mmCIF file of C-alpha atoms in Angstrom:
data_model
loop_
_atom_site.group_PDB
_atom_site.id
_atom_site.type_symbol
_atom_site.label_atom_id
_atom_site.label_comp_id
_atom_site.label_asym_id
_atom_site.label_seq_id
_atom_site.Cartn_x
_atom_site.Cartn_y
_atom_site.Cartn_z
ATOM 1 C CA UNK A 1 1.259 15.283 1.572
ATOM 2 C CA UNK A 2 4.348 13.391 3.232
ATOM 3 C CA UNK A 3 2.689 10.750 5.281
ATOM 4 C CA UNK A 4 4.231 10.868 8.784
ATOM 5 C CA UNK A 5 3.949 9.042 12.010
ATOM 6 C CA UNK A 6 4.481 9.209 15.434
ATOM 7 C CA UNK A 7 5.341 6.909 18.624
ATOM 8 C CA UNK A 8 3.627 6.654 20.963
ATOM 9 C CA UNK A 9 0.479 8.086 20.285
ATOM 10 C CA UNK A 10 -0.385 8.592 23.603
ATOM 11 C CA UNK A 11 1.009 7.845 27.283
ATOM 12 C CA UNK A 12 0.943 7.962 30.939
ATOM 13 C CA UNK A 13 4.128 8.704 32.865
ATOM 14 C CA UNK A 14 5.566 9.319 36.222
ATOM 15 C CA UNK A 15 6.806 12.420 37.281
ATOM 16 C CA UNK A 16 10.270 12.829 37.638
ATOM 17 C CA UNK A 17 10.647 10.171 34.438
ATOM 18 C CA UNK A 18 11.556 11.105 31.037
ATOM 19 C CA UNK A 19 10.248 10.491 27.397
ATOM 20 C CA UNK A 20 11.416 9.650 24.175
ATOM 21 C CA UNK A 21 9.001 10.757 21.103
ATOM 22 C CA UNK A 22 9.557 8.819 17.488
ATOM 23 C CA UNK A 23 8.496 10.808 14.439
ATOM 24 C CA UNK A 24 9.091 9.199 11.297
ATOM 25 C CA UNK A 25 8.555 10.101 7.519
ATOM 26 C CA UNK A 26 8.027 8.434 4.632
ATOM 27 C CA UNK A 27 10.492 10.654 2.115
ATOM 28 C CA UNK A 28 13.121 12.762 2.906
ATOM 29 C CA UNK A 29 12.680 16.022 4.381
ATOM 30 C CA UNK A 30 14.672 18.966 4.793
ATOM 31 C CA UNK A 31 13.628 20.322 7.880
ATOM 32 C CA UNK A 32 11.539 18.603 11.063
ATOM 33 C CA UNK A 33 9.505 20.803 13.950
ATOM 34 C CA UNK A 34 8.402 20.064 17.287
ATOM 35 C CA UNK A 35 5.614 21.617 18.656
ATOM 36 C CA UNK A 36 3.873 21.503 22.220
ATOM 37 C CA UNK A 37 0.350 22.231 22.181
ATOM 38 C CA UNK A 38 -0.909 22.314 26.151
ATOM 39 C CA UNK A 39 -4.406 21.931 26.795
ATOM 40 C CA UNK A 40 -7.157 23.912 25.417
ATOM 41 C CA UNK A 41 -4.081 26.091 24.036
ATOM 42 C CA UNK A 42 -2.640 26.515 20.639
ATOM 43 C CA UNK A 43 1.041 25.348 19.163
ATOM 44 C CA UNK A 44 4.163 26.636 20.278
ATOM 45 C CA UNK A 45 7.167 25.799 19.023
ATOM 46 C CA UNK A 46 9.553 23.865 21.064
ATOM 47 C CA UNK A 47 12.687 23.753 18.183
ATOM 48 C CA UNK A 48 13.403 22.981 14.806
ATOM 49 C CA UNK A 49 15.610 20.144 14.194
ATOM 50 C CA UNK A 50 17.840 20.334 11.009
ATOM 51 C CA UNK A 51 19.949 16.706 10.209
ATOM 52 C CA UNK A 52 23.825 17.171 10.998
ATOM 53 C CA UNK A 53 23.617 19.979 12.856
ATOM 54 C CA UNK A 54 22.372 21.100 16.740
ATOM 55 C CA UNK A 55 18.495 21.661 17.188
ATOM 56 C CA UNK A 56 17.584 25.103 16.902
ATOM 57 C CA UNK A 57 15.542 25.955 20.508
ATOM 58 C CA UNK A 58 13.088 29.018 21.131
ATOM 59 C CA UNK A 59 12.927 31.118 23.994
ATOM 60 C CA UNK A 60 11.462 29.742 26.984
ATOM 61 C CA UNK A 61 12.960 25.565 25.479
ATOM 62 C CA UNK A 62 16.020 24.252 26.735
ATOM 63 C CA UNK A 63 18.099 21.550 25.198
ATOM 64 C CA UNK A 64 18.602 19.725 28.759
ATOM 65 C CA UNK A 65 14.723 19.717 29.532
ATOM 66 C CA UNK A 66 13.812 19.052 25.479
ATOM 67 C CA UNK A 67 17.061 16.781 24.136
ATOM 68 C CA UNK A 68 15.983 16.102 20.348
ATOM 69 C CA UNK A 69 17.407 14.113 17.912
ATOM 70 C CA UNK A 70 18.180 13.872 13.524
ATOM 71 C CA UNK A 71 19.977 11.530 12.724
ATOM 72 C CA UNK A 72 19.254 11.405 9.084
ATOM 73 C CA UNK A 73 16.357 12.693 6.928
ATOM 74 C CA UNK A 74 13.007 10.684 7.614
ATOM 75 C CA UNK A 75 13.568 10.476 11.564
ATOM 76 C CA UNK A 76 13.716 12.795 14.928
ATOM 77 C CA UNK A 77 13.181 12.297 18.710
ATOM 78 C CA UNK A 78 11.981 14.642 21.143
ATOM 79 C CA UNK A 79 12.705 13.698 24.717
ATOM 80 C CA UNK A 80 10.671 14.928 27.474
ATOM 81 C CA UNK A 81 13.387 14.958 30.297
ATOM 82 C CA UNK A 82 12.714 14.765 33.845
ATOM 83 C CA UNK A 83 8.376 15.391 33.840
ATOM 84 C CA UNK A 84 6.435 17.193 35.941
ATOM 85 C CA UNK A 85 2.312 17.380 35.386
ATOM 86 C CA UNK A 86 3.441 20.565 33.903
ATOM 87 C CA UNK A 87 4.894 19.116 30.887
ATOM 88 C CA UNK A 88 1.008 16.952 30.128
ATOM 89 C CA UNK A 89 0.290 17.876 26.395
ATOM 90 C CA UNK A 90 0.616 17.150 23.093
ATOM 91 C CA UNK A 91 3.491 17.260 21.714
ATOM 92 C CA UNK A 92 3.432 17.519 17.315
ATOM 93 C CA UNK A 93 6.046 17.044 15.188
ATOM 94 C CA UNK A 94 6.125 18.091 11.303
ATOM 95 C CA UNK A 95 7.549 18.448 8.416
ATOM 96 C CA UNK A 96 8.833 21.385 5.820
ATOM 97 C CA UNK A 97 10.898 21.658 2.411
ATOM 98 C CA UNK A 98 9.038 18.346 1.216
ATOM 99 C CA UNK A 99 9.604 18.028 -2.592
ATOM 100 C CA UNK A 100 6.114 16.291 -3.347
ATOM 101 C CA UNK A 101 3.613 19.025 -5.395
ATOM 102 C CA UNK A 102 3.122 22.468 -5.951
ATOM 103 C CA UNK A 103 4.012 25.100 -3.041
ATOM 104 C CA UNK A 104 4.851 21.431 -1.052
ATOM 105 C CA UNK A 105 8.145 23.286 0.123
ATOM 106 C CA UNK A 106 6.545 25.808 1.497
ATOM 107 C CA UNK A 107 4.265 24.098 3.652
ATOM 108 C CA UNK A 108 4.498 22.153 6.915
ATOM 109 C CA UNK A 109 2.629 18.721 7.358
ATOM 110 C CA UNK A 110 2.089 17.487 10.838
ATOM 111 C CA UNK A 111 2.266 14.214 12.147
ATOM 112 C CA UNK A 112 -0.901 12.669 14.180
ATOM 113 C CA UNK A 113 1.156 14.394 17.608
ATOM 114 C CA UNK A 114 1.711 12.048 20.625
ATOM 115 C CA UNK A 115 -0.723 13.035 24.202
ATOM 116 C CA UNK A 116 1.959 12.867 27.374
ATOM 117 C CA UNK A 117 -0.255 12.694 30.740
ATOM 118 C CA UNK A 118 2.257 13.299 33.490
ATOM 119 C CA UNK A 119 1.254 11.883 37.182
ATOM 120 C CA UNK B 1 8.690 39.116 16.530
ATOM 121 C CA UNK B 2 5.614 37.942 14.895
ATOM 122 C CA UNK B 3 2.113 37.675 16.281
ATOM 123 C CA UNK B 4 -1.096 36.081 14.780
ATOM 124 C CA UNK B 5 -4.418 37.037 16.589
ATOM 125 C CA UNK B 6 -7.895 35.918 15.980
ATOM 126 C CA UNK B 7 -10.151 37.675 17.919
ATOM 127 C CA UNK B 8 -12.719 34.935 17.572
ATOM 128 C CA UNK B 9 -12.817 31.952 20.082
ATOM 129 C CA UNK B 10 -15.723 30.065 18.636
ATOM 130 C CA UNK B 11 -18.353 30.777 15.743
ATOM 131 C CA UNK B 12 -21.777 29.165 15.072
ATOM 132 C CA UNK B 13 -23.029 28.270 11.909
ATOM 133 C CA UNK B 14 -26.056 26.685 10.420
ATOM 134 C CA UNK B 15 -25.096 23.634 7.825
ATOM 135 C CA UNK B 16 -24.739 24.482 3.902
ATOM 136 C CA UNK B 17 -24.757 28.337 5.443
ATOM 137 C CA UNK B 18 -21.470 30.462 4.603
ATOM 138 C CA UNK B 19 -19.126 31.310 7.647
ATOM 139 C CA UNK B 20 -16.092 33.263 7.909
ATOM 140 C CA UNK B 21 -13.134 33.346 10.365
ATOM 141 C CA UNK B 22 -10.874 36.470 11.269
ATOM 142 C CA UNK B 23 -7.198 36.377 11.258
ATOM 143 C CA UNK B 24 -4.526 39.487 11.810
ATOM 144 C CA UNK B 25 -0.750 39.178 11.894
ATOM 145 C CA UNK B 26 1.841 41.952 12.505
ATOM 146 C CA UNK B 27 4.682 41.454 10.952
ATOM 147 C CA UNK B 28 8.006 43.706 9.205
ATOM 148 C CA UNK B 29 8.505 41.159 6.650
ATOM 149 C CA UNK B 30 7.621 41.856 3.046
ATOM 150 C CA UNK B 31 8.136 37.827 2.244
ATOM 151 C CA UNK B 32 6.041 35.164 4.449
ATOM 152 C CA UNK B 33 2.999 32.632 3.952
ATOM 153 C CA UNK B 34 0.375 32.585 5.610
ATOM 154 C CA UNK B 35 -1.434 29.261 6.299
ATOM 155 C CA UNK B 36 -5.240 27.853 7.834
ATOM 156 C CA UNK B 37 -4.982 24.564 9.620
ATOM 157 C CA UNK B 38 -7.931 22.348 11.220
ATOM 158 C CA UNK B 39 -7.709 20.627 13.815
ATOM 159 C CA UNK B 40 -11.086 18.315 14.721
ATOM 160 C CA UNK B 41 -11.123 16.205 18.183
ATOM 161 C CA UNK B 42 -9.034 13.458 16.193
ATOM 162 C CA UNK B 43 -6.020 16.459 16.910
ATOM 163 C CA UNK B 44 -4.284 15.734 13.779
ATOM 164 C CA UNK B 45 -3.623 18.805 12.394
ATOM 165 C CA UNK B 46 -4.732 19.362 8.689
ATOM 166 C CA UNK B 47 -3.611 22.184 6.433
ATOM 167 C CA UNK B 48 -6.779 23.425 5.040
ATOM 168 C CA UNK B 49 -4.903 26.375 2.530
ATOM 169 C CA UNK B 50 -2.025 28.761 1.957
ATOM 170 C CA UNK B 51 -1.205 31.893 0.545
ATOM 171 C CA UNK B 52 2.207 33.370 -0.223
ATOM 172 C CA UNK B 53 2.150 37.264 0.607
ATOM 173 C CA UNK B 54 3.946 37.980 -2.749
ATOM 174 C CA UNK B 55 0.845 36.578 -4.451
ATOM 175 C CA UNK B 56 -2.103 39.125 -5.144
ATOM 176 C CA UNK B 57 -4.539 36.565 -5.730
ATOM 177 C CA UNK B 58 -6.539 35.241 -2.810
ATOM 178 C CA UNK B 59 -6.417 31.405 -2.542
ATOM 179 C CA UNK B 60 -8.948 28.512 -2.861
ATOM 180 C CA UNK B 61 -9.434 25.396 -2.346
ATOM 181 C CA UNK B 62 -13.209 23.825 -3.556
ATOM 182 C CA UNK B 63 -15.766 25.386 -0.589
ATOM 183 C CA UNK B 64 -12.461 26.843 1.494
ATOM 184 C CA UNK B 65 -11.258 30.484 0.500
ATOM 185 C CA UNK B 66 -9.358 33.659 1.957
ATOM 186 C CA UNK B 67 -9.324 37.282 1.786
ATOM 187 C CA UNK B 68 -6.013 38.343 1.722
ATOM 188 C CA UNK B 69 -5.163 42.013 2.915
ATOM 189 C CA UNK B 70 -1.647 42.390 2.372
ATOM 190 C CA UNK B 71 -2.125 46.322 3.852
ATOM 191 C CA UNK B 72 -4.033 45.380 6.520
ATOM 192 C CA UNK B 73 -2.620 42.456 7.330
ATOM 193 C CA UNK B 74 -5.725 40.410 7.353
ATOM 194 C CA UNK B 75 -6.515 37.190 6.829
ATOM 195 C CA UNK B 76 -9.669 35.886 6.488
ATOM 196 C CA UNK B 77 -10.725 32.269 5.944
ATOM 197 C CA UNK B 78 -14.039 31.976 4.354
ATOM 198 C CA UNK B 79 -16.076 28.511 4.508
ATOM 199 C CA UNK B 80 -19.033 28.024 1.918
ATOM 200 C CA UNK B 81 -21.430 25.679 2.071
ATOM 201 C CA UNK B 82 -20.367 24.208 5.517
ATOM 202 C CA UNK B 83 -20.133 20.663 6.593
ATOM 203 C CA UNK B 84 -20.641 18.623 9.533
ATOM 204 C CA UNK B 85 -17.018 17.537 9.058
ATOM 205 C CA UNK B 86 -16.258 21.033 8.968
ATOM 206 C CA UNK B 87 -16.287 21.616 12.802
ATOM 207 C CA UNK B 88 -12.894 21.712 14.315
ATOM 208 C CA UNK B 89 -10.587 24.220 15.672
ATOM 209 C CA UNK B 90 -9.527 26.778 13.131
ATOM 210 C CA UNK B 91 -6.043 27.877 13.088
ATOM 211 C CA UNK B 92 -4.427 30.809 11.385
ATOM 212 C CA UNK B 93 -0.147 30.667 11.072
ATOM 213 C CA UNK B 94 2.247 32.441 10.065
ATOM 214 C CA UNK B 95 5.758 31.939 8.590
ATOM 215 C CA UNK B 96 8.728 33.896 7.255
ATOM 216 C CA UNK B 97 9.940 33.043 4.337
ATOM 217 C CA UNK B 98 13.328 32.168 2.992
ATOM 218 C CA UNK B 99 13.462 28.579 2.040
ATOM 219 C CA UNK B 100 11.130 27.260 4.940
ATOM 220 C CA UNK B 101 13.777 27.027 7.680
ATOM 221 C CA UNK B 102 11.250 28.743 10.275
ATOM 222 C CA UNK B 103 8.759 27.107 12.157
ATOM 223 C CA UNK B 104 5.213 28.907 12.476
ATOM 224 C CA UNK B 105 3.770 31.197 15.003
ATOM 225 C CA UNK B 106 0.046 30.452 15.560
ATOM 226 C CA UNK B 107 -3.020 32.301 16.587
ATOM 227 C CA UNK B 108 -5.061 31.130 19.660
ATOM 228 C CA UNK B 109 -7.464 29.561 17.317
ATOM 229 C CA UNK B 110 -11.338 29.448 16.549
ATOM 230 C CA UNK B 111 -13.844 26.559 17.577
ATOM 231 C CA UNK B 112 -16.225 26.138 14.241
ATOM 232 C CA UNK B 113 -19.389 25.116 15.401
ATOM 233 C CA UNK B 114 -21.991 23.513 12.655
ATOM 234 C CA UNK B 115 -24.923 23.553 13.467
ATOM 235 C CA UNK B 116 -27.513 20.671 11.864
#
C-alpha cells in the first residue's frame, strides 16, 4: 500500500490554540481524507480534500473550525482552529485512487493518525 | 444517506478457534465496496479486505474471509484459525462508488477478543 505519514503523532495543546496536522505520501494520490475518530468512537469524516480545488466538508464540519490544505498531490493539512477539550481525538488522514496493485484505486490507506489532547 | 451497523460491540474467541463478525449496511446504490479494517491499540488503521458489490464472489484473504449478501445487505467477516495478533477493533465501511471520490461511512465497530 502507499506508505503515508503523519505530523505530529501525538500532542498536548491549550484551549483556545489551534493546530496544524502534516500528512504526507510517498506517490501521488488522487484524492486525500480526514477523519476524526473521538474516543472509544468510530471514524467520521471531517472532509475530503481534492488538489486545486476547495475541500469538500460534511455536515456537522466547517471550513473556519477545520481549514485544510492540498497543495499538490503527496501533501494536506488539517488545522484544528481555535480548541476546546471537545476537539481531543484522533484525527486520520488517508488516501484513495492510488495506482499501486489490483483494486488499489478502490481502496483507502490510512496514515498512522495524529492523538490531539486539548487542556 | 448510508448507514453501516454492527450489532456486535465485542466477541470472544478461543486461539486457532473460528470467529465471525456481523456487518449490515442500507444503502440505494447498486455500485459500492464494502471494506473490513483493524484497528489494534497501535490505532493505525489496517485494511484487512474488500469486496466490490458488483462481484458475486465472496472475498479472501489467507485465514480472513466474508459472506457477502448483496440482498440482504450483509456483510460478514469471518476469521479462521485466529491469532493473538488478531485482537483489535473490527471495522466494517462502506463506500459509493464512482471513481473513489467518497470518503467511507463506518460502523461503530467490534472489539475481537482472543483468548489464549
Amino acid at each position: 500500500s502507499a506508505v503515508i505519514s503523519q505530523k505530529p503523532s501525538r500532542d498536548i495543546c491549550q484551549r483556545g490554540t489551534s493546530l496544524t496536522i502534516q500528512c504526507q505520501v510517498d506517490s501521488q494520490v488522487t484524492m486525500m481524507f480526514w477523519y476524526r475518530q473521538q474516543p472509544g468512537q468510530s471514524l467520521t469524516l471531517i472532509a475530503t480534500a481534492n488538489q486545486g480545488s476547495e475541500a469538500t466538508y460534511e455536515s456537522g464540519f466547517v471550513i473556519d473550525k477545520f481549514p485544510i490544505s492540498r497543495p499538490n498531490l503527496t501533501f494536506s493539512t488539517l488545522t484544528v482552529s481555535n480548541m476546546s477539550p471537545e476537539d481531543s481525538s484522533i484525527y486520520l488522514c488517508s488516501v484513495g485512487g492510488w495506482s499501486g496493485g489490483a483494486g488499489a484505486a478502490d481502496t483507502q490507506y490510512f496514515g498512522p493518525g495524529t492523538r490531539l489532547t486539548v487542556l | 444517506a448510508q448507514t453501516v451497523t454492527q450489532s456486535q460491540p465485542e466477541m470472544s474467541v478461543q486461539e486457532a478457534e473460528t470467529v465471525t463478525l456481523s456487518c449490515t449496511y442500507d444503502t440505494s446504490e447498486s455500485d459500492y465496496y464494502l471494506f473490513w479494517y483493524k484497528q489494534p491499540p497501535s490505532r493505525q488503521m489496517i485494511l484487512v479486505i474488500r469486496q466490490e458489490a458488483y462481484k458475486q464472489q465472496n472475498a479472501t484473504e489467507n485465514r480472513f474471509s466474508v459472506n457477502f449478501q448483496k440482498a440482504a445487505k450483509s456483510f460478514s467477516l469471518k476469521i479462521s484459525d485466529s491469532q493473538l495478533g488478531d485482537a483489535a477493533m473490527y471495522f466494517c465501511a462502506y463506500r459509493s462508488g464512482g471513481g473513489g471520490a467518497d470518503g467511507l461511512t463506518f460502523g461503530k465497530g467490534t472489539h475481537l477478543i482472543i483468548q489464549p
